[in-house]
CSV table of C-alpha atoms and ligand atoms in Angstrom, one decimal:
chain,number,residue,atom,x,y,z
A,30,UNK,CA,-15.9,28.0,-6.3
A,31,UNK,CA,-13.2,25.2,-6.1
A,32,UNK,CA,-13.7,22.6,-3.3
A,33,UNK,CA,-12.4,18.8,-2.5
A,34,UNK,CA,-14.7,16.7,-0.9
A,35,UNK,CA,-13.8,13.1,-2.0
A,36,UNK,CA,-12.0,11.2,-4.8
A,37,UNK,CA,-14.2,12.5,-7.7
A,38,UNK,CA,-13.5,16.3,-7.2
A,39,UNK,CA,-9.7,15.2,-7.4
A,40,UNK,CA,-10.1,13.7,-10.6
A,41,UNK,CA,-12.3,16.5,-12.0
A,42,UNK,CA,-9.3,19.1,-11.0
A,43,UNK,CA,-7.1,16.8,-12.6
A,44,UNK,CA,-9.5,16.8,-16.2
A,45,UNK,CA,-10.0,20.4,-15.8
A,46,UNK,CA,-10.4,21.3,-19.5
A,47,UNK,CA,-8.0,24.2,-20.4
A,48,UNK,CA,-10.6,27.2,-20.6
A,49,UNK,CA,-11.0,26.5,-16.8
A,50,UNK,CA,-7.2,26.3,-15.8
A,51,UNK,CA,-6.8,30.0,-15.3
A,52,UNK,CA,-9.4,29.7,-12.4
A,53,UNK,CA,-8.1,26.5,-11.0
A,54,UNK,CA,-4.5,27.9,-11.0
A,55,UNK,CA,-5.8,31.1,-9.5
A,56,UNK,CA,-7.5,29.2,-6.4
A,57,UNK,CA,-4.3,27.3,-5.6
A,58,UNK,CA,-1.8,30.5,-5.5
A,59,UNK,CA,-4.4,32.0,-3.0
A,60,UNK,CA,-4.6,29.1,-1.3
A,61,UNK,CA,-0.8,29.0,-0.9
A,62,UNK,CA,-0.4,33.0,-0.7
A,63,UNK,CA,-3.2,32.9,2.5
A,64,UNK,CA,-1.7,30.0,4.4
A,65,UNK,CA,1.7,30.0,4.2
A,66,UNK,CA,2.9,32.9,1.7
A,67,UNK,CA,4.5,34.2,-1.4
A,68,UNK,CA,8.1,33.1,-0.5
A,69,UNK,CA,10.3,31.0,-2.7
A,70,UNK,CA,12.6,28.9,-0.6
A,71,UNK,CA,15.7,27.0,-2.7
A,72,UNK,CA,16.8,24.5,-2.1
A,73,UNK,CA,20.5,23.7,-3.9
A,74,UNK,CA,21.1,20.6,-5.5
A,75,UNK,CA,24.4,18.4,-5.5
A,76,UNK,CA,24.3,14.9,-7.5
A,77,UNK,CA,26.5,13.3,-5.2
A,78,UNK,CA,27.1,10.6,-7.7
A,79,UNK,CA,24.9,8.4,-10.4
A,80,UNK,CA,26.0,5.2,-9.1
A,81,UNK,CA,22.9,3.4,-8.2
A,82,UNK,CA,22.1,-0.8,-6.9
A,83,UNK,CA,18.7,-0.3,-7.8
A,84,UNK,CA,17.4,-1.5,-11.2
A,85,UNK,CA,13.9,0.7,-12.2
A,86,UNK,CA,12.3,0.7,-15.4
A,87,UNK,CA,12.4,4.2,-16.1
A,88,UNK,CA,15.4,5.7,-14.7
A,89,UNK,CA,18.3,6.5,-16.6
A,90,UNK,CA,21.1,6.1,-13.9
A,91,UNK,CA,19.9,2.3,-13.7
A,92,UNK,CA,22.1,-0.4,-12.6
A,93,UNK,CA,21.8,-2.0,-16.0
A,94,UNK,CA,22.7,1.3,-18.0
A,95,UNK,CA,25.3,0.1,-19.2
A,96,UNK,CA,26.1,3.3,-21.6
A,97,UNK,CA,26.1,5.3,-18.1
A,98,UNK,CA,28.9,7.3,-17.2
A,99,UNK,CA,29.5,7.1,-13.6
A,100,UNK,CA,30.9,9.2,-11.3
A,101,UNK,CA,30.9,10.1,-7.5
A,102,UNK,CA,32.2,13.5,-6.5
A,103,UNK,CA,35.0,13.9,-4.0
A,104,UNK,CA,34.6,15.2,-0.4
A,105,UNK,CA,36.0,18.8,-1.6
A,106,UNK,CA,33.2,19.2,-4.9
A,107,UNK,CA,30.6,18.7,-2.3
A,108,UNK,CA,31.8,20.6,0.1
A,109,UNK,CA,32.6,23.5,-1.9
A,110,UNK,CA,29.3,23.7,-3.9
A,111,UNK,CA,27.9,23.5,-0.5
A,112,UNK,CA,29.8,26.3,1.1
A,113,UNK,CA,28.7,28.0,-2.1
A,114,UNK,CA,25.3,27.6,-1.4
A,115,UNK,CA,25.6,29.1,2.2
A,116,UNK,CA,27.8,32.3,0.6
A,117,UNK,CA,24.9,32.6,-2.3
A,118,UNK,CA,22.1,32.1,0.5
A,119,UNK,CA,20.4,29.4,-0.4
A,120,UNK,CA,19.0,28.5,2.9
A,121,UNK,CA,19.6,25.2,2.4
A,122,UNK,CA,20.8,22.1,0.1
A,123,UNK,CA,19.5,18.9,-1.0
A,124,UNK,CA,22.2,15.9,-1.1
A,125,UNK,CA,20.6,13.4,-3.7
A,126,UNK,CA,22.6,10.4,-5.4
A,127,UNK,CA,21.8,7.1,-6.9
A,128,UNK,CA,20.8,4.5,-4.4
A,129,UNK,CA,23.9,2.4,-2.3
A,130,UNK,CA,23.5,1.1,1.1
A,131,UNK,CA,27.0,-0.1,1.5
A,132,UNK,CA,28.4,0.7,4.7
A,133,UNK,CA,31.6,2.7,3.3
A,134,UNK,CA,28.7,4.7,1.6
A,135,UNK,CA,27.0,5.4,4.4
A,136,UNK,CA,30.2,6.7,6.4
A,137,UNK,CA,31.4,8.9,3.7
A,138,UNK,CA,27.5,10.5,4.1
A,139,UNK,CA,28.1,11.0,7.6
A,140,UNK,CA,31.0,12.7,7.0
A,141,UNK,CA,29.7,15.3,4.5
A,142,UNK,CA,26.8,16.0,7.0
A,143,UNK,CA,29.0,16.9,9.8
A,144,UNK,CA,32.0,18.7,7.6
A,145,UNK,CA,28.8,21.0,5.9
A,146,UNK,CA,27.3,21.3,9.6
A,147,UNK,CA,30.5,22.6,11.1
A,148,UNK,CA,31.9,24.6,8.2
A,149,UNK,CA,28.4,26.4,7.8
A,150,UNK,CA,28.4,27.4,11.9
A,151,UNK,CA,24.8,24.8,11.5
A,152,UNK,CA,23.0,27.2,9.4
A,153,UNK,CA,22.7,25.7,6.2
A,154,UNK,CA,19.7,22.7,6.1
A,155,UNK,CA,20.7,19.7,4.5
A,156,UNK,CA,17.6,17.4,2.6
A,157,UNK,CA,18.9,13.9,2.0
A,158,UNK,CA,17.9,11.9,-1.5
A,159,UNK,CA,19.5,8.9,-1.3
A,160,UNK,CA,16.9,6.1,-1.8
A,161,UNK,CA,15.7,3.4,0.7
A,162,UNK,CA,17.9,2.6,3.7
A,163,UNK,CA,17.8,0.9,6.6
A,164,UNK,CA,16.3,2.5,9.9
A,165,UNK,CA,20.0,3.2,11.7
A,166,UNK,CA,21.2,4.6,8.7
A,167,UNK,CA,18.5,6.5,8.7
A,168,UNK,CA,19.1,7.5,12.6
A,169,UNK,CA,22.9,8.0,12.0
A,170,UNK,CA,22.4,10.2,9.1
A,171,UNK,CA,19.3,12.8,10.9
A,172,UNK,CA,21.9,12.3,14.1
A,173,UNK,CA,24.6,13.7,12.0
A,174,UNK,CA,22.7,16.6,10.7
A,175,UNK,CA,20.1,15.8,8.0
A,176,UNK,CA,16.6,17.1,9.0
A,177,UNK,CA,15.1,16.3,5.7
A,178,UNK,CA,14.3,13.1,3.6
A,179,UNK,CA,13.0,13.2,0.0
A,180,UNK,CA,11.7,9.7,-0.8
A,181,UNK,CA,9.5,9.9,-4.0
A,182,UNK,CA,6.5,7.3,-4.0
A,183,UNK,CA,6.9,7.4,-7.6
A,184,UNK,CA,2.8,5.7,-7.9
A,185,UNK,CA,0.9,4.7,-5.1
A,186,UNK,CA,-0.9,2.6,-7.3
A,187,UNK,CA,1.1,-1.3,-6.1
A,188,UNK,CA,0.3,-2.7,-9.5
A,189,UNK,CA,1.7,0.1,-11.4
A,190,UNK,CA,4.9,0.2,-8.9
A,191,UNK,CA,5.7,-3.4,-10.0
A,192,UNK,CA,5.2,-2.7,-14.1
A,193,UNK,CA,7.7,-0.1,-13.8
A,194,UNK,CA,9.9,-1.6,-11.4
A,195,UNK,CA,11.4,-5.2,-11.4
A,196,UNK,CA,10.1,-8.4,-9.6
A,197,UNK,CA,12.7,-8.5,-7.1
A,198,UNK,CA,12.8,-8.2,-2.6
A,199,UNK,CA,15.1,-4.8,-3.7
A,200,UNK,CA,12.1,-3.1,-5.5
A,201,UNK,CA,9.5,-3.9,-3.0
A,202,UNK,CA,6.4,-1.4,-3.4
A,203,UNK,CA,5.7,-2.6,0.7
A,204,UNK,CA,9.5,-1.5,1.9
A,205,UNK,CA,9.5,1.8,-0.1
A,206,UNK,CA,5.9,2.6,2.0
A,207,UNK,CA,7.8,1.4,5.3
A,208,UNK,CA,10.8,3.7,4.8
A,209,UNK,CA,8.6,7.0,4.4
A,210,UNK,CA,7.1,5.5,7.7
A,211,UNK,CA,10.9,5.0,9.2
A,212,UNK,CA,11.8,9.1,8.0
A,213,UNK,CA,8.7,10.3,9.9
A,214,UNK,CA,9.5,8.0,13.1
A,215,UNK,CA,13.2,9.6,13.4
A,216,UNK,CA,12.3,13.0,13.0
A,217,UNK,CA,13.1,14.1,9.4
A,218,UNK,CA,10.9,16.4,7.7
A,219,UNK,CA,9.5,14.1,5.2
A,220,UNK,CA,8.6,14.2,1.5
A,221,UNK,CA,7.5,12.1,-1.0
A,222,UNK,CA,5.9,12.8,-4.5
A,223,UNK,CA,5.2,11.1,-8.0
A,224,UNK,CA,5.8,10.8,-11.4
A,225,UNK,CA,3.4,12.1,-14.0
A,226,UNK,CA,2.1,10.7,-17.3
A,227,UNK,CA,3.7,7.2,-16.5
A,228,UNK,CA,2.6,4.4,-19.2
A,229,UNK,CA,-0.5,2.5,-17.4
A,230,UNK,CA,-1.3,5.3,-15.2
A,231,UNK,CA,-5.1,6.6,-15.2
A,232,UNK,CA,-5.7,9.9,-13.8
A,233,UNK,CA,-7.9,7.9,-10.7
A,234,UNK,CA,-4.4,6.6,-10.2
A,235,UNK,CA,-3.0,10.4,-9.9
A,236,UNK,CA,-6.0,11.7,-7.6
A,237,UNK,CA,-4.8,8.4,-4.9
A,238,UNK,CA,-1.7,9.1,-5.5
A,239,UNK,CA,-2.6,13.0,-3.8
A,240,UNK,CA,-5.0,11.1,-1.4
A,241,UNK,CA,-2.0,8.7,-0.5
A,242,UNK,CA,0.6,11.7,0.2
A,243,UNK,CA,-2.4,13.5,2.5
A,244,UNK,CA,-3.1,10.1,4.0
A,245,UNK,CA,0.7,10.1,4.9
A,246,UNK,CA,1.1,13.1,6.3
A,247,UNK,CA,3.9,14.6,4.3
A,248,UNK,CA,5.2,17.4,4.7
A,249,UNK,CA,7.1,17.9,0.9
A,250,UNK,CA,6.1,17.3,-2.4
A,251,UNK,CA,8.0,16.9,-5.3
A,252,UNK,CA,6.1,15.5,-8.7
A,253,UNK,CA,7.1,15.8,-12.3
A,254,UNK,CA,6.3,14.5,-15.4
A,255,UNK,CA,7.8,10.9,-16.5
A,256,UNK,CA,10.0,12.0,-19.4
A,257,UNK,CA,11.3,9.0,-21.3
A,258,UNK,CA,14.9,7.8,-21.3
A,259,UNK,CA,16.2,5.4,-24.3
A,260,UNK,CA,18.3,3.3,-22.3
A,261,UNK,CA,15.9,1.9,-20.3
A,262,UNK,CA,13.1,-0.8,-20.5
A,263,UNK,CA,9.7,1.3,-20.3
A,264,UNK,CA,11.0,3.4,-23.2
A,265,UNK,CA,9.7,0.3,-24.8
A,266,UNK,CA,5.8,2.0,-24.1
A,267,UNK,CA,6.8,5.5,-25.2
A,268,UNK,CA,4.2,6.0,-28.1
A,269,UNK,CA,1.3,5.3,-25.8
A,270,UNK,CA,2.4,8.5,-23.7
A,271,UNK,CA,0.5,11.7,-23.6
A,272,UNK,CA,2.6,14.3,-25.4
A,273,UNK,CA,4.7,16.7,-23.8
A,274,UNK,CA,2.6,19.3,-23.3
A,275,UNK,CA,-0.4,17.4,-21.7
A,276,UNK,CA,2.5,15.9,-19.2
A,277,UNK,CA,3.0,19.4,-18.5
A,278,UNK,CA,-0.5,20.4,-18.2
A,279,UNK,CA,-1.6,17.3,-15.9
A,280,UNK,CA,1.6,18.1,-13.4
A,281,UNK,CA,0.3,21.7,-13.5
A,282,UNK,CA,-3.1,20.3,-12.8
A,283,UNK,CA,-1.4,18.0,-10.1
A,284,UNK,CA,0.4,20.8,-8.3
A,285,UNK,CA,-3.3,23.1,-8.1
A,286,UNK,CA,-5.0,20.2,-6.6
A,287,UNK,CA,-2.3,19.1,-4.2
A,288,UNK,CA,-2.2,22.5,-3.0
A,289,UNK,CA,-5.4,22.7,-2.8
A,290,UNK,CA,-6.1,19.7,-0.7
A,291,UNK,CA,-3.3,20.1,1.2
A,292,UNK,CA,-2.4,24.0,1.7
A,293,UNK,CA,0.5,24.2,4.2
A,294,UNK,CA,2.8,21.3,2.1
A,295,UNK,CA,6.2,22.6,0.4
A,296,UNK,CA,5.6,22.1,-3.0
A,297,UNK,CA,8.5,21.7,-5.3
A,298,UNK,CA,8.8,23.0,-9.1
A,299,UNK,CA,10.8,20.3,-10.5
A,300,UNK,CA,13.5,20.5,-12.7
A,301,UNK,CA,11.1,18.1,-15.1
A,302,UNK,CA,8.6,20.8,-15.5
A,303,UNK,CA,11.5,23.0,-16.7
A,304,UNK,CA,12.7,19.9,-19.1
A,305,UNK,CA,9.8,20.3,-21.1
A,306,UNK,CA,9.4,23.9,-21.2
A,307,UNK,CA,12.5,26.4,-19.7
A,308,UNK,CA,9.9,28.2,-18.1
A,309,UNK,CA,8.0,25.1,-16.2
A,310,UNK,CA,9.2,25.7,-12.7
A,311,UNK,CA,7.9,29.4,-13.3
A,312,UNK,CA,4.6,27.8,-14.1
A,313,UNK,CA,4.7,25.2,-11.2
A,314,UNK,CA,4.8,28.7,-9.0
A,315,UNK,CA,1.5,29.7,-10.5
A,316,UNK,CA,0.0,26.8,-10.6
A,317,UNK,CA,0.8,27.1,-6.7
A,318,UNK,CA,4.4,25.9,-5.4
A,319,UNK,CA,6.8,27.1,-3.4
A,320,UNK,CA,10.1,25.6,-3.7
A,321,UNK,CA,12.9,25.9,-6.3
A,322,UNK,CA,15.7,23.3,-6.5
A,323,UNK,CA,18.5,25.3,-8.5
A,324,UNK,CA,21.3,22.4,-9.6
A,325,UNK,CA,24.7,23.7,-8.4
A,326,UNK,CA,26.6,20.0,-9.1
A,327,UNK,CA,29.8,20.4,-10.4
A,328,UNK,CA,29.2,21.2,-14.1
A,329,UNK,CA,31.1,18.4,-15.6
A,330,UNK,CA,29.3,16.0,-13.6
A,331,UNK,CA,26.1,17.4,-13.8
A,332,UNK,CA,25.8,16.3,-17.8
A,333,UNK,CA,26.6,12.8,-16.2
A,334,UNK,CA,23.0,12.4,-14.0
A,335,UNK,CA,20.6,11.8,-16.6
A,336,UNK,CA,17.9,10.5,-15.1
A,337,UNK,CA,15.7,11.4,-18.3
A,338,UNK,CA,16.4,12.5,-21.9
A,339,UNK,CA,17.5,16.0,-22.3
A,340,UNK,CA,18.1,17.4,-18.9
A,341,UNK,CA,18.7,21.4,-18.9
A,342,UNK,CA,22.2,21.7,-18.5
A,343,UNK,CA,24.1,25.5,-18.3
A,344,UNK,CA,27.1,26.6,-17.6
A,345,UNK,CA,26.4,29.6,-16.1
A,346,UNK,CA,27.8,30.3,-12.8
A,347,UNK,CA,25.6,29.5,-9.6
A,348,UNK,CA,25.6,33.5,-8.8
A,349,UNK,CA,24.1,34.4,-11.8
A,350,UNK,CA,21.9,31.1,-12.1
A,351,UNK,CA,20.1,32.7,-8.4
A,352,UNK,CA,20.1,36.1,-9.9
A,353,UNK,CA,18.1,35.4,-12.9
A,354,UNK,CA,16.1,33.2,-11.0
A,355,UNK,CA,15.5,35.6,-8.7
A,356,UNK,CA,14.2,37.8,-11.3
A,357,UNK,CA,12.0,35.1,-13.4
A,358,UNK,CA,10.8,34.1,-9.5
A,359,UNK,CA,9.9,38.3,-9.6
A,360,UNK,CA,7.6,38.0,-12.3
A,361,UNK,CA,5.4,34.9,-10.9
A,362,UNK,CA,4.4,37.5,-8.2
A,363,UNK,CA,6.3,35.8,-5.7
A,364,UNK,CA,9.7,36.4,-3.7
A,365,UNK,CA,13.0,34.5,-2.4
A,366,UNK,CA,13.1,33.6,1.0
A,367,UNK,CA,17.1,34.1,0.7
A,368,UNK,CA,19.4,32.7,3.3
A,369,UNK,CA,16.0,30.7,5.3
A,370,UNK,CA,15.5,27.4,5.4
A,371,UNK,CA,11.9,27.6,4.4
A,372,UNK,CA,10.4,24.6,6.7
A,373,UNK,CA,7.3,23.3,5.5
A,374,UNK,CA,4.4,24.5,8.0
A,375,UNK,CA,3.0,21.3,7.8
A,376,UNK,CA,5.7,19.6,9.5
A,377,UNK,CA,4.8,19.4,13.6
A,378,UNK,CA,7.9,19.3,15.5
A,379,UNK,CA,7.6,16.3,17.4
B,3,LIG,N1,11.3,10.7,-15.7
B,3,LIG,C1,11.0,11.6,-14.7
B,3,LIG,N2,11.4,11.4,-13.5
B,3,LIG,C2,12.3,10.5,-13.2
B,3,LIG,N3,12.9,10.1,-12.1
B,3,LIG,C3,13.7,9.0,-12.4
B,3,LIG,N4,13.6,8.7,-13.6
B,3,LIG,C4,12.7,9.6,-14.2
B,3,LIG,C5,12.2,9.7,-15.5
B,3,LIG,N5,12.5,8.9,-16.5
B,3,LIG,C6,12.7,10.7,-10.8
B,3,LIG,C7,12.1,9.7,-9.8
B,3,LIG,C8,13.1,9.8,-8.7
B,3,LIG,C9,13.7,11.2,-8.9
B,3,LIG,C10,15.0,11.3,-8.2
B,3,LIG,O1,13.8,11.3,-10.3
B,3,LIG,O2,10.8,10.1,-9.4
B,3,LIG,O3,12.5,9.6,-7.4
C-alpha cells in the first residue's frame, strides 16, 4: 500500500530504494490510468528564439553566454512548423523562447497567436513559455489565443532560488511566485514544475517543491533533471552532483509521487529525462505521465537552444519523429490522444 499523508511519506517516495521502484511506479500508472487514462497527449514544441534578458546560473541560453548563438525564427518557420503540427495532429503546440519583455516582442507574439488561430480554423491549442511578464501581457496574449502558460518554479526552496539565480529585482524568487498567481487570475491553464538534482538541493527541498505545486493549484507539471552546462556559473558545483543515473531515478521518483499526490495533473516527460537516457520520456510514462513534448523547431535552429549540455538533436522528419513515437508510446501500455488537446482534468474552467 502506497499513501501520502504529510511531508515525510513524500520524502520516503522520493528515497524509495530501487528494489521497491517497481511497486511505486506501478501505483502511480494506476493512479493515472483510473483517474484520467492511458492517453498520451503531445504537445509540439517550437524554440521561438534563444535570446533571453534574464541572467540564471544554470541555463545555457543566459544573457551572459557569450559563446551563444542566437537566433529568433521568422514569422513563416513558426507558422509553418505549426501548421505542421495541426496536419500531423498534434493537438496542440507549445511556443517557448528565452525571456524578453520588450514591447516589439510582445506584438510579434500576438501576432503568431492570432495567424496560428486563424490558419488552424481555432483548433490547434497554443501553451506559451516565455518567462515572467507583466499582467497585460499576460491578458493580451490569453486574449489573442493562448490558453496555456508553462512557468517552471525551478525550486520552491527561496534560498536555493537565489544561489542559482543572481541578486538582482529581475530574478526575484517573490515575482516569479506572483506571475504563476497572475496566469491563474486570467484564465490560462497553468503549469509550473522544477529542476531535479540541483547543487544544494536536499530531497525535503524536492518533497516542498511537490507540496508547493499542490498548494498552488496547478494544473501542469513539467520537471527534469538539472543537467549541467559549461558556460555557465553553477557548472562551477558540478562534482558535488548526483550522477546521471540517480538524476534520472529521483525525477522518476518525483513523477510517481507527484502523480500520486496529485492524480488528475498533466504530467510532462521532459526532454531532460530523454537527455540522459533516449528512452527517459518512455520511462517518465511508466513512472506515471502523460504528456509528450516532441521538438518540431526548425532543425538548424534547434542545435542553437541549448539550455543544457548534449541536447538530443535528429534530423528526422516530424512525420516519422510522431510515428516512432507513437510506436515506443505503444510499448509503455499507453496510447496517443492524436489530434486532442488533452486539457488537464485538473484545470476548473472558471
Ligand atoms: N538543466 C535542466 N533544465 C534546465 N532548464 C534551464 N536550464 C537547465 C539546465 N541546465 C529548464 C528550466 C526552464 C526550462 C525551460 O528549462 O527549468 O524553466
Amino acid at each position: 500500500m502506497i499513501t501520502i499523508n504529510n511531508k515525510e511519506d513524500i520524502v520516503a517516495l522520493l528515497q524509495c530504494p530501487p528494489e521497491r521502484e517497481e511497486e511505486l511506479y506501478r501505483v502511480a500508472v494506476e493512479s493515472r490510468n483510473k483517474t484520467i487514462g492511458n492517453a498520451v497527449y503531445l504537445r509540439g514544441l517550437i524554440e521561438i528564439s534563444n535570446t533571453c534578458e534574464k541572467d540564471c546560473l544554470y541555463c545555457g541560453i543566459r544573457k551572459s553566454n557569450s559563446s551563444a548563438q542566437r537566433y529568433l525564427l521568422s514569422d513563416k518557420d513558426v507558422i509553418d512548423a505549426a501548421l505542421e503540427a495541426y496536419e500531423q495532429k498534434l493537438g496542440s503546440i507549445v511556443l517557448q523562447g528565452g525571456e524578453r519583455s520588450d514591447p516589439k516582442y510582445v506584438l510579434w507574439i500576438e501576432h503568431l497567436l492570432k495567424e496560428i488561430k486563424k490558419q488552424t480554423n481555432e483548433r490547434l491549442g497554443i501553451t506559451l513559455s516565455l518567462g515572467e511578464q507583466s499582467e497585460d501581457t499576460y491578458k493580451r496574449w490569453f486574449d489573442s489565443g493562448a490558453h496555456r502558460y508553462l512557468l517552471r518554479i525551478e525550486t520552491s526552496n527561496e534560498s536555493l532560488y537565489k544561489k542559482i539565480h543572481p541578486d538582482t529585482p529581475l530574478h526575484s524568487f517573490y515575482q516569479r511566485v506572483k506571475c504563476i498567481e497572475l496566469l491563474k487570475a486570467c484564465g490560462y491553464q497553468t503549469g509550473s514544475g522544477v529542476m531535479i538534482g540541483l547543487p544544494f538541493q536536499t530531497v525535503s527541498d524536492l518533497a516542498d517543491d511537490l507540496l508547493f505545486l499542490q498548494k498552488m493549484d496547478i494544473d501542469m507539471v513539467g520537471m527534469g533533471p538539472y543537467l549541467e552546462h559549461p558556460n555557465t556559473p553553477l557548472y562551477a558545483h558540478h562534482k558535488q552532483l548526483l550522477s546521471l543515473q540517480e538524476r534520472l531515478r529521483l525525477s522518476l521518483h518525483m513523477i510517481s509521487t507527484l502523480r500520486i499526490l496529485i492524480p488528475d495533473v498533466n504530467i510532462a516527460a521532459t526532454t531532460a529525462l530523454q537527455t540522459i537516457d533516449p528512452l527517459g520520456r518512455e520511462k517518465g510514462l511508466m513512472a506515471g505521465a502523460n504528456v509528450i513534448m516532441p521538438n518540431i523547431t526548425p532543425a538548424q535552429d534547434r542545435k542553437k537552444y541549448n539550455l543544457y549540455q548534449n541536447k538530443p538533436f535528429s534530423e528526422e522528419s516530424t512525420e516519422d519523429a510522431i510515428q516512432r513515437l507513437a510506436q515506443s508510446v505503444e510499448r509503455c501500455g499507453c496510447s496517443i490522444a492524436f489530434g486532442q488537446w488533452g486539457d488537464p482534468q485538473h484545470f476548473r474552467r472558471p
